[in-house]
PDB file of C-alpha atoms in Angstrom:
ATOM      1  CA  MET A   8     160.792-243.568 -80.629  1.00 48.00           C
ATOM      2  CA  ILE A   9     162.147-243.131 -83.967  1.00 47.00           C
ATOM      3  CA  SER A  10     165.477-241.114 -83.241  1.00 52.00           C
ATOM      4  CA  LEU A  11     166.609-243.399 -80.213  1.00 48.00           C
ATOM      5  CA  LEU A  12     166.145-246.493 -82.956  1.00 50.00           C
ATOM      6  CA  SER A  13     167.885-244.698 -85.115  1.00 54.00           C
ATOM      7  CA  ASN A  14     170.561-244.388 -82.260  1.00 64.00           C
ATOM      8  CA  PRO A  15     171.876-247.809 -81.425  1.00 67.00           C
ATOM      9  CA  GLN A  16     174.161-246.296 -78.984  1.00 70.00           C
ATOM     10  CA  GLN A  17     171.486-244.546 -76.753  1.00 70.00           C
ATOM     11  CA  MET A  18     169.110-247.214 -77.312  1.00 71.00           C
ATOM     12  CA  ASN A  19     171.879-249.993 -76.075  1.00 76.00           C
ATOM     13  CA  MET A  20     172.605-247.167 -72.921  1.00 79.00           C
ATOM     14  CA  GLY A  21     169.955-247.070 -71.871  1.00 76.00           C
ATOM     15  CA  ILE A  22     169.132-251.094 -72.285  1.00 80.00           C
ATOM     16  CA  LYS A  23     172.207-251.314 -69.948  1.00 76.00           C
ATOM     17  CA  ALA A  24     170.997-247.938 -68.012  1.00 80.00           C
ATOM     18  CA  THR A  25     167.658-250.160 -67.316  1.00 83.00           C
ATOM     19  CA  LEU A  26     169.565-253.598 -66.265  1.00 84.00           C
ATOM     20  CA  PHE A  27     172.111-252.032 -63.974  1.00 81.00           C
ATOM     21  CA  LEU A  28     168.342-250.406 -62.038  1.00 84.00           C
ATOM     22  CA  LEU A  29     167.383-254.016 -61.485  1.00 85.00           C
ATOM     23  CA  ILE A  30     170.075-255.214 -60.327  1.00 85.00           C
ATOM     24  CA  LEU A  31     170.498-253.538 -57.641  1.00 81.00           C
ATOM     25  CA  LEU A  32     166.786-253.791 -56.842  1.00 82.00           C
ATOM     26  CA  LEU A  33     167.327-257.158 -56.511  1.00 82.00           C
ATOM     27  CA  SER A  34     169.973-257.195 -55.026  1.00 82.00           C
ATOM     28  CA  ILE A  35     168.524-254.606 -52.035  1.00 82.00           C
ATOM     29  CA  PRO A  36     167.082-257.227 -49.797  1.00 79.00           C
ATOM     30  CA  PHE A  37     170.688-259.563 -49.992  1.00 81.00           C
ATOM     31  CA  LEU A  38     172.445-256.397 -49.168  1.00 83.00           C
ATOM     32  CA  LEU A  39     169.700-255.246 -45.724  1.00 86.00           C
ATOM     33  CA  LEU A  40     170.495-259.157 -44.469  1.00 87.00           C
ATOM     34  CA  PRO A  41     174.044-258.969 -43.077  1.00 88.00           C
ATOM     35  CA  LEU A  42     172.552-255.601 -41.137  1.00 90.00           C
ATOM     36  CA  LEU A  43     169.264-256.740 -40.114  1.00 90.00           C
ATOM     37  CA  THR A  44     170.961-259.939 -38.957  1.00 91.00           C
ATOM     38  CA  ILE A  45     173.324-257.925 -37.403  1.00 92.00           C
ATOM     39  CA  THR A  46     170.628-255.783 -35.526  1.00 93.00           C
ATOM     40  CA  LEU A  47     168.160-258.547 -34.050  1.00 93.00           C
ATOM     41  CA  ALA A  48     171.961-260.189 -32.621  1.00 92.00           C
ATOM     42  CA  LEU A  49     172.980-256.855 -30.612  1.00 94.00           C
ATOM     43  CA  ILE A  50     168.767-256.076 -29.722  1.00 93.00           C
ATOM     44  CA  THR A  51     169.153-259.847 -27.884  1.00 91.00           C
ATOM     45  CA  ILE A  52     172.498-258.764 -26.316  1.00 89.00           C
ATOM     46  CA  LEU A  53     171.211-255.477 -25.073  1.00 90.00           C
ATOM     47  CA  ARG A  54     167.551-256.891 -24.005  1.00 87.00           C
ATOM     48  CA  ASN A  55     169.309-259.421 -21.967  1.00 84.00           C
ATOM     49  CA  TYR A  56     171.772-257.844 -20.108  1.00 82.00           C
ATOM     50  CA  PHE A  57     169.801-254.485 -19.342  1.00 82.00           C
ATOM     51  CA  PHE A  58     165.934-255.670 -19.317  1.00 76.00           C
ATOM     52  CA  SER A  59     166.281-259.794 -18.032  1.00 68.00           C
ATOM     53  CA  SER A  60     163.849-260.438 -15.047  1.00 61.00           C
ATOM     54  CA  SER A  61     166.193-261.625 -11.629  1.00 54.00           C
ATOM     55  CA  SER A  62     163.973-264.890 -11.828  1.00 51.00           C
ATOM     56  CA  SER A  63     164.642-264.808 -15.533  1.00 60.00           C
ATOM     57  CA  LYS A  64     168.657-267.269 -16.515  1.00 65.00           C
ATOM     58  CA  SER A  65     171.192-266.350 -17.620  1.00 68.00           C
ATOM     59  CA  TRP A  66     173.232-267.011 -20.270  1.00 72.00           C
ATOM     60  CA  SER A  67     175.771-268.838 -18.390  1.00 74.00           C
ATOM     61  CA  THR A  68     173.003-271.088 -16.601  1.00 85.00           C
ATOM     62  CA  TYR A  69     172.643-272.970 -20.142  1.00 90.00           C
ATOM     63  CA  ASN A  70     173.772-275.965 -21.793  1.00 92.00           C
ATOM     64  CA  SER A  71     173.145-274.937 -25.285  1.00 94.00           C
ATOM     65  CA  SER A  72     176.745-273.471 -26.825  1.00 93.00           C
ATOM     66  CA  LEU A  73     177.170-272.383 -30.424  1.00 93.00           C
ATOM     67  CA  TYR A  74     180.788-274.944 -31.106  1.00 94.00           C
ATOM     68  CA  VAL A  75     182.523-272.676 -34.030  1.00 94.00           C
ATOM     69  CA  GLY A  76     185.278-274.905 -36.394  1.00 92.00           C
ATOM     70  CA  ARG A  77     186.458-275.198 -40.149  1.00 93.00           C
ATOM     71  CA  VAL A  78     185.367-278.659 -42.462  1.00 90.00           C
ATOM     72  CA  SER A  79     188.100-279.065 -44.459  1.00 93.00           C
ATOM     73  CA  HIS A  80     188.784-281.870 -47.502  1.00 91.00           C
ATOM     74  CA  SER A  81     191.064-282.280 -50.736  1.00 93.00           C
ATOM     75  CA  ARG A  82     191.589-284.736 -53.039  1.00 92.00           C
ATOM     76  CA  HIS A  83     194.532-285.770 -55.549  1.00 90.00           C
ATOM     77  CA  LEU A  84     192.709-288.346 -58.046  1.00 90.00           C
ATOM     78  CA  PRO A  85     191.863-287.860 -60.527  1.00 90.00           C
ATOM     79  CA  VAL A  86     191.456-283.794 -60.404  1.00 92.00           C
ATOM     80  CA  LYS A  87     194.051-282.643 -57.322  1.00 92.00           C
ATOM     81  CA  HIS A  88     191.195-280.182 -55.571  1.00 93.00           C
ATOM     82  CA  SER A  89     190.868-279.022 -51.963  1.00 94.00           C
ATOM     83  CA  PHE A  90     188.706-276.149 -49.902  1.00 92.00           C
ATOM     84  CA  SER A  91     188.854-275.154 -45.895  1.00 95.00           C
ATOM     85  CA  TYR A  92     185.502-273.055 -45.217  1.00 92.00           C
ATOM     86  CA  PRO A  93     183.886-271.435 -41.321  1.00 94.00           C
ATOM     87  CA  LEU A  94     180.958-273.134 -40.446  1.00 91.00           C
ATOM     88  CA  PHE A  95     178.899-272.890 -37.081  1.00 92.00           C
ATOM     89  CA  PHE A  96     176.242-275.283 -35.593  1.00 94.00           C
ATOM     90  CA  MET A  97     174.031-275.418 -32.308  1.00 95.00           C
ATOM     91  CA  PHE A  98     174.500-277.624 -29.057  1.00 95.00           C
ATOM     92  CA  LEU A  99     171.662-277.540 -28.097  1.00 95.00           C
ATOM     93  CA  ASP A 100     169.609-279.171 -24.971  1.00 94.00           C
ATOM     94  CA  LEU A 101     166.156-280.101 -26.092  1.00 93.00           C
ATOM     95  CA  ASP A 102     164.714-279.395 -22.599  1.00 92.00           C
ATOM     96  CA  GLU A 103     165.973-275.088 -23.562  1.00 93.00           C
ATOM     97  CA  VAL A 104     164.845-274.758 -26.352  1.00 93.00           C
ATOM     98  CA  TYR A 105     161.252-273.963 -25.876  1.00 92.00           C
ATOM     99  CA  SER A 106     163.244-271.154 -23.262  1.00 91.00           C
ATOM    100  CA  LEU A 107     165.322-269.793 -26.064  1.00 93.00           C
ATOM    101  CA  PHE A 108     163.236-270.082 -29.530  1.00 93.00           C
ATOM    102  CA  GLN A 109     159.224-270.612 -28.842  1.00 89.00           C
ATOM    103  CA  SER A 110     157.798-269.112 -25.402  1.00 88.00           C
ATOM    104  CA  LYS A 111     156.659-265.087 -24.647  1.00 85.00           C
ATOM    105  CA  ARG A 112     159.868-264.000 -23.542  1.00 85.00           C
ATOM    106  CA  ALA A 113     162.154-266.395 -25.309  1.00 90.00           C
ATOM    107  CA  THR A 114     165.545-265.792 -24.170  1.00 90.00           C
ATOM    108  CA  LEU A 115     166.864-264.872 -28.310  1.00 91.00           C
ATOM    109  CA  TRP A 116     163.860-262.625 -28.755  1.00 91.00           C
ATOM    110  CA  PRO A 117     163.690-261.503 -30.971  1.00 92.00           C
ATOM    111  CA  LEU A 118     167.044-262.683 -33.080  1.00 93.00           C
ATOM    112  CA  ASN A 119     164.498-265.793 -33.169  1.00 93.00           C
ATOM    113  CA  VAL A 120     161.862-264.362 -35.623  1.00 92.00           C
ATOM    114  CA  ILE A 121     164.941-264.902 -38.138  1.00 93.00           C
ATOM    115  CA  MET A 122     166.320-267.988 -36.350  1.00 94.00           C
ATOM    116  CA  GLN A 123     164.280-270.632 -35.353  1.00 95.00           C
ATOM    117  CA  PHE A 124     164.613-274.298 -34.185  1.00 95.00           C
ATOM    118  CA  TYR A 125     161.379-276.599 -35.834  1.00 93.00           C
ATOM    119  CA  GLU A 126     160.519-280.537 -34.210  1.00 91.00           C
ATOM    120  CA  LYS A 127     159.401-281.065 -38.287  1.00 90.00           C
ATOM    121  CA  ASP A 128     163.362-280.969 -39.544  1.00 92.00           C
ATOM    122  CA  HIS A 129     164.718-283.294 -37.421  1.00 92.00           C
ATOM    123  CA  LEU A 130     163.120-287.055 -37.618  1.00 90.00           C
ATOM    124  CA  LYS A 131     161.643-286.471 -41.229  1.00 88.00           C
ATOM    125  CA  ASN A 132     161.582-290.468 -42.043  1.00 87.00           C
ATOM    126  CA  GLY A 133     158.888-290.253 -38.160  1.00 86.00           C
ATOM    127  CA  GLU A 134     161.307-292.195 -36.930  1.00 85.00           C
ATOM    128  CA  GLY A 135     159.938-292.995 -33.713  1.00 84.00           C
ATOM    129  CA  LEU A 136     156.908-291.541 -34.817  1.00 83.00           C
ATOM    130  CA  ILE A 137     152.775-293.050 -32.979  1.00 76.00           C
ATOM    131  CA  VAL A 138     150.408-292.520 -35.838  1.00 66.00           C
ATOM    132  CA  GLY A 139     147.084-291.213 -34.339  1.00 56.00           C
ATOM    133  CA  SER A 140     144.271-293.379 -35.328  1.00 46.00           C
ATOM    134  CA  GLU A 141     141.335-291.555 -33.155  1.00 42.00           C
ATOM    135  CA  LYS A 142     140.692-288.150 -32.673  1.00 42.00           C
ATOM    136  CA  LYS A 143     140.078-288.488 -28.513  1.00 42.00           C
ATOM    137  CA  VAL A 144     144.044-289.429 -28.649  1.00 42.00           C
ATOM    138  CA  GLU A 145     145.633-286.545 -30.901  1.00 43.00           C
ATOM    139  CA  GLU A 146     146.325-284.504 -28.047  1.00 47.00           C
ATOM    140  CA  GLU A 147     148.081-287.301 -26.529  1.00 47.00           C
ATOM    141  CA  VAL A 148     149.666-289.016 -29.793  1.00 47.00           C
ATOM    142  CA  GLU A 149     150.780-285.270 -30.142  1.00 52.00           C
ATOM    143  CA  THR A 150     153.242-284.935 -26.778  1.00 57.00           C
ATOM    144  CA  LYS A 151     154.198-288.856 -27.276  1.00 60.00           C
ATOM    145  CA  ASN A 152     155.058-288.060 -30.671  1.00 71.00           C
ATOM    146  CA  ASP A 153     157.625-284.759 -28.743  1.00 86.00           C
ATOM    147  CA  LEU A 154     160.731-284.624 -30.208  1.00 90.00           C
ATOM    148  CA  THR A 155     162.827-286.004 -26.998  1.00 90.00           C
ATOM    149  CA  ILE A 156     160.513-288.835 -26.389  1.00 88.00           C
ATOM    150  CA  ARG A 157     161.180-289.936 -30.402  1.00 90.00           C
ATOM    151  CA  ILE A 158     164.479-290.358 -29.007  1.00 91.00           C
ATOM    152  CA  HIS A 159     164.290-292.419 -26.756  1.00 88.00           C
ATOM    153  CA  ARG A 160     161.822-294.419 -28.215  1.00 89.00           C
ATOM    154  CA  LEU A 161     164.180-294.454 -31.335  1.00 90.00           C
ATOM    155  CA  ILE A 162     167.718-295.513 -29.372  1.00 90.00           C
ATOM    156  CA  THR A 163     164.624-298.518 -27.762  1.00 89.00           C
ATOM    157  CA  GLU A 164     163.986-299.610 -30.979  1.00 90.00           C
ATOM    158  CA  LYS A 165     167.412-299.694 -33.081  1.00 89.00           C
ATOM    159  CA  THR A 166     169.022-301.779 -29.752  1.00 91.00           C
ATOM    160  CA  ASN A 167     166.801-303.962 -29.303  1.00 90.00           C
ATOM    161  CA  GLY A 168     165.584-303.039 -25.968  1.00 87.00           C
ATOM    162  CA  LYS A 169     168.522-303.594 -24.730  1.00 88.00           C
ATOM    163  CA  TYR A 170     168.764-300.092 -23.771  1.00 86.00           C
ATOM    164  CA  THR A 171     166.128-297.200 -23.222  1.00 82.00           C
ATOM    165  CA  PRO A 172     167.154-294.460 -21.855  1.00 84.00           C
ATOM    166  CA  SER A 173     165.365-292.618 -19.014  1.00 84.00           C
ATOM    167  CA  SER A 174     163.026-289.176 -18.748  1.00 81.00           C
ATOM    168  CA  THR A 175     166.016-287.817 -16.733  1.00 83.00           C
ATOM    169  CA  GLN A 176     169.145-288.238 -18.421  1.00 88.00           C
ATOM    170  CA  LYS A 177     169.448-285.024 -20.305  1.00 89.00           C
ATOM    171  CA  ILE A 178     169.451-284.819 -24.540  1.00 92.00           C
ATOM    172  CA  MET A 179     171.852-282.749 -26.737  1.00 94.00           C
ATOM    173  CA  LEU A 180     171.735-281.488 -30.370  1.00 95.00           C
ATOM    174  CA  LEU A 181     174.377-280.794 -32.458  1.00 95.00           C
ATOM    175  CA  THR A 182     172.726-279.190 -35.233  1.00 95.00           C
ATOM    176  CA  HIS A 183     171.672-276.458 -37.546  1.00 95.00           C
ATOM    177  CA  LEU A 184     168.590-273.756 -37.310  1.00 95.00           C
ATOM    178  CA  SER A 185     165.737-272.584 -39.579  1.00 95.00           C
ATOM    179  CA  TYR A 186     167.434-269.792 -40.503  1.00 93.00           C
ATOM    180  CA  PHE A 187     164.961-267.112 -42.018  1.00 90.00           C
ATOM    181  CA  GLY A 188     163.013-270.220 -42.675  1.00 90.00           C
ATOM    182  CA  TYR A 189     165.158-272.227 -44.826  1.00 92.00           C
ATOM    183  CA  CYS A 190     167.067-275.352 -43.215  1.00 93.00           C
ATOM    184  CA  PHE A 191     169.972-276.628 -44.834  1.00 90.00           C
ATOM    185  CA  ASN A 192     170.902-279.574 -42.422  1.00 87.00           C
ATOM    186  CA  PRO A 193     172.332-282.534 -44.209  1.00 85.00           C
ATOM    187  CA  VAL A 194     173.857-283.581 -40.720  1.00 88.00           C
ATOM    188  CA  SER A 195     172.508-283.268 -36.895  1.00 92.00           C
ATOM    189  CA  PHE A 196     174.102-285.321 -33.782  1.00 93.00           C
ATOM    190  CA  TYR A 197     171.845-286.359 -30.611  1.00 92.00           C
ATOM    191  CA  PHE A 198     173.910-287.029 -27.463  1.00 93.00           C
ATOM    192  CA  ILE A 199     172.461-288.143 -24.256  1.00 90.00           C
ATOM    193  CA  PHE A 200     174.315-288.516 -20.712  1.00 87.00           C
ATOM    194  CA  LYS A 201     174.029-289.479 -17.363  1.00 78.00           C
ATOM    195  CA  GLU A 202     173.303-287.701 -14.312  1.00 64.00           C
ATOM    196  CA  LYS A 203     177.326-286.498 -14.087  1.00 56.00           C
ATOM    197  CA  LYS A 204     177.633-285.496 -18.324  1.00 49.00           C
ATOM    198  CA  SER A 205     179.411-288.584 -18.893  1.00 46.00           C
ATOM    199  CA  ASP A 206     178.937-289.915 -23.295  1.00 47.00           C
ATOM    200  CA  GLU A 207     176.095-292.881 -22.471  1.00 49.00           C
ATOM    201  CA  ASN A 208     175.217-292.863 -26.566  1.00 55.00           C
ATOM    202  CA  PHE A 209     175.301-291.364 -29.274  1.00 56.00           C
ATOM    203  CA  THR A 210     172.856-291.097 -32.402  1.00 61.00           C
ATOM    204  CA  LYS A 211     173.483-289.186 -35.739  1.00 63.00           C
ATOM    205  CA  GLU A 212     170.547-288.687 -37.894  1.00 65.00           C
ATOM    206  CA  ASN A 213     172.022-287.437 -42.184  1.00 62.00           C
ATOM    207  CA  ASP A 214     169.367-285.397 -44.011  1.00 57.00           C
ATOM    208  CA  ASN A 215     170.451-285.894 -47.237  1.00 47.00           C
ATOM    209  CA  ASN A 216     167.554-285.042 -50.217  1.00 40.00           C
ATOM    210  CA  ASN A 217     165.766-285.436 -46.978  1.00 43.00           C
ATOM    211  CA  ASN A 218     166.616-289.460 -46.508  1.00 45.00           C
ATOM    212  CA  ASN A 219     167.225-289.547 -42.373  1.00 41.00           C
ATOM    213  CA  ASN A 220     170.014-292.527 -41.566  1.00 41.00           C
ATOM    214  CA  ASN A 221     169.714-293.148 -38.385  1.00 41.00           C
ATOM    215  CA  ASN A 222     172.542-295.523 -36.709  1.00 40.00           C
ATOM    216  CA  ASN A 223     172.825-295.776 -32.609  1.00 40.00           C
ATOM    217  CA  ASN A 224     176.179-296.450 -31.607  1.00 41.00           C
ATOM    218  CA  ASN A 225     175.945-297.554 -27.075  1.00 39.00           C
ATOM    219  CA  ASN A 226     179.342-296.567 -25.768  1.00 37.00           C
TER     220      ASN A 226
END
């Protein structure tokens, strides 16, 4: 200890080596995350290709899909600035969420371990929500608070009863999923289709600091 303190150069080298090892240890999980994601994605693809049963749905039969694009922004005042980066959204059929993510034989298993859809990440301000006052109706209330039903109820409320979607109309949600237990979702778009899948109604959900603004426009 005395010899180490008497040699500042050796002490500095020891500190640098310690910091390097600490940074290396802390960075290992972040280096492994892409590898883990790719591995789970490959297993999911191979599982559905080789081991899916004849009764299960094939990829082509799902309405849900992945939309890939790019977001760009530029300004000239007060300081010239611009950026452009890739972006992707999940376009989910709410009727397919259970079979894709949550069933025992979920189509996206094991990728759904790190990539999941949670209803709690949407309509966080309680829009279209029914609150039960008695325990005997809790189960019924939980069913009535399904996200699909809440969207129907919300549109009816926002249009003052002038438009009420039917239970047969499909709802598609353009949104971000929860990744590794965290969901960053600035905006979600709900689309309600007629039987022939022509646009019937459009709902936008903004989530800015957990404050959601919902707007409905009838076409």
